mmCIF file of C-alpha atoms in Angstrom:
data_model
loop_
_atom_site.group_PDB
_atom_site.id
_atom_site.type_symbol
_atom_site.label_atom_id
_atom_site.label_comp_id
_atom_site.label_asym_id
_atom_site.label_seq_id
_atom_site.Cartn_x
_atom_site.Cartn_y
_atom_site.Cartn_z
ATOM 1 C CA MET A 1 84.048 73.716 72.374
ATOM 2 C CA ALA A 2 86.996 76.060 72.761
ATOM 3 C CA LYS A 3 90.576 75.076 71.747
ATOM 4 C CA PRO A 4 93.150 75.573 74.274
ATOM 5 C CA THR A 5 96.060 77.643 72.885
ATOM 6 C CA LEU A 6 99.655 76.880 73.721
ATOM 7 C CA GLN A 7 102.510 79.471 73.735
ATOM 8 C CA ASP A 8 105.512 78.944 71.344
ATOM 9 C CA PRO A 9 108.444 78.012 73.816
ATOM 10 C CA LYS A 10 110.782 80.096 71.290
ATOM 11 C CA VAL A 11 108.908 83.195 71.954
ATOM 12 C CA GLU A 12 109.960 84.833 74.956
ATOM 13 C CA THR A 13 107.091 87.018 76.993
ATOM 14 C CA THR A 14 108.786 90.543 77.558
ATOM 15 C CA SER A 15 108.069 91.756 81.341
ATOM 16 C CA LYS A 16 106.953 94.817 81.752
ATOM 17 C CA GLU A 17 108.969 97.765 83.855
ATOM 18 C CA ALA A 18 107.561 98.497 87.133
ATOM 19 C CA PRO A 19 106.237 102.205 86.496
ATOM 20 C CA PHE A 20 108.396 105.273 88.113
ATOM 21 C CA LEU A 21 106.232 106.039 91.297
ATOM 22 C CA LYS A 22 108.999 108.504 93.393
ATOM 23 C CA GLY A 23 106.313 111.512 92.324
ATOM 24 C CA THR A 24 103.397 109.336 93.990
ATOM 25 C CA PHE A 25 105.575 108.329 96.858
ATOM 26 C CA ILE A 26 106.092 112.290 97.603
ATOM 27 C CA ALA A 27 102.807 113.166 96.595
ATOM 28 C CA VAL A 28 101.371 110.847 99.485
ATOM 29 C CA LEU A 29 104.172 111.824 101.945
ATOM 30 C CA PHE A 30 102.900 115.720 101.511
ATOM 31 C CA ILE A 31 99.163 114.640 102.122
ATOM 32 C CA GLY A 32 99.997 112.301 105.338
ATOM 33 C CA ALA A 33 102.194 115.050 106.632
ATOM 34 C CA PHE A 34 99.000 117.558 106.172
ATOM 35 C CA LEU A 35 96.577 115.599 107.658
ATOM 36 C CA ILE A 36 98.966 114.442 110.628
ATOM 37 C CA VAL A 37 99.603 118.793 111.115
ATOM 38 C CA SER A 38 96.013 119.175 110.993
ATOM 39 C CA TRP A 39 94.705 116.326 113.431
ATOM 40 C CA VAL A 40 97.955 118.020 115.840
ATOM 41 C CA GLY A 41 96.509 121.444 115.133
ATOM 42 C CA VAL A 42 92.497 120.630 115.929
ATOM 43 C CA TRP A 43 93.761 118.653 118.872
ATOM 44 C CA GLY A 44 95.825 121.746 120.252
ATOM 45 C CA LEU A 45 92.980 123.870 120.104
ATOM 46 C CA PHE A 46 90.568 121.201 121.708
ATOM 47 C CA LEU A 47 93.329 121.102 124.674
ATOM 48 C CA ASN A 48 93.331 125.047 125.155
ATOM 49 C CA ARG A 49 89.927 125.211 125.285
#
């Protein structure tokens, strides 16, 4: 039978810092802008034909 282990209350758990996601955010913005420009361009071609 497994024995449950209790954490020592004296030991503090260290929380990891959130990763720096500024580059990811900018990349997602560029991809979103590309998709929007592409859709608007194709829609414009559709309307002109």
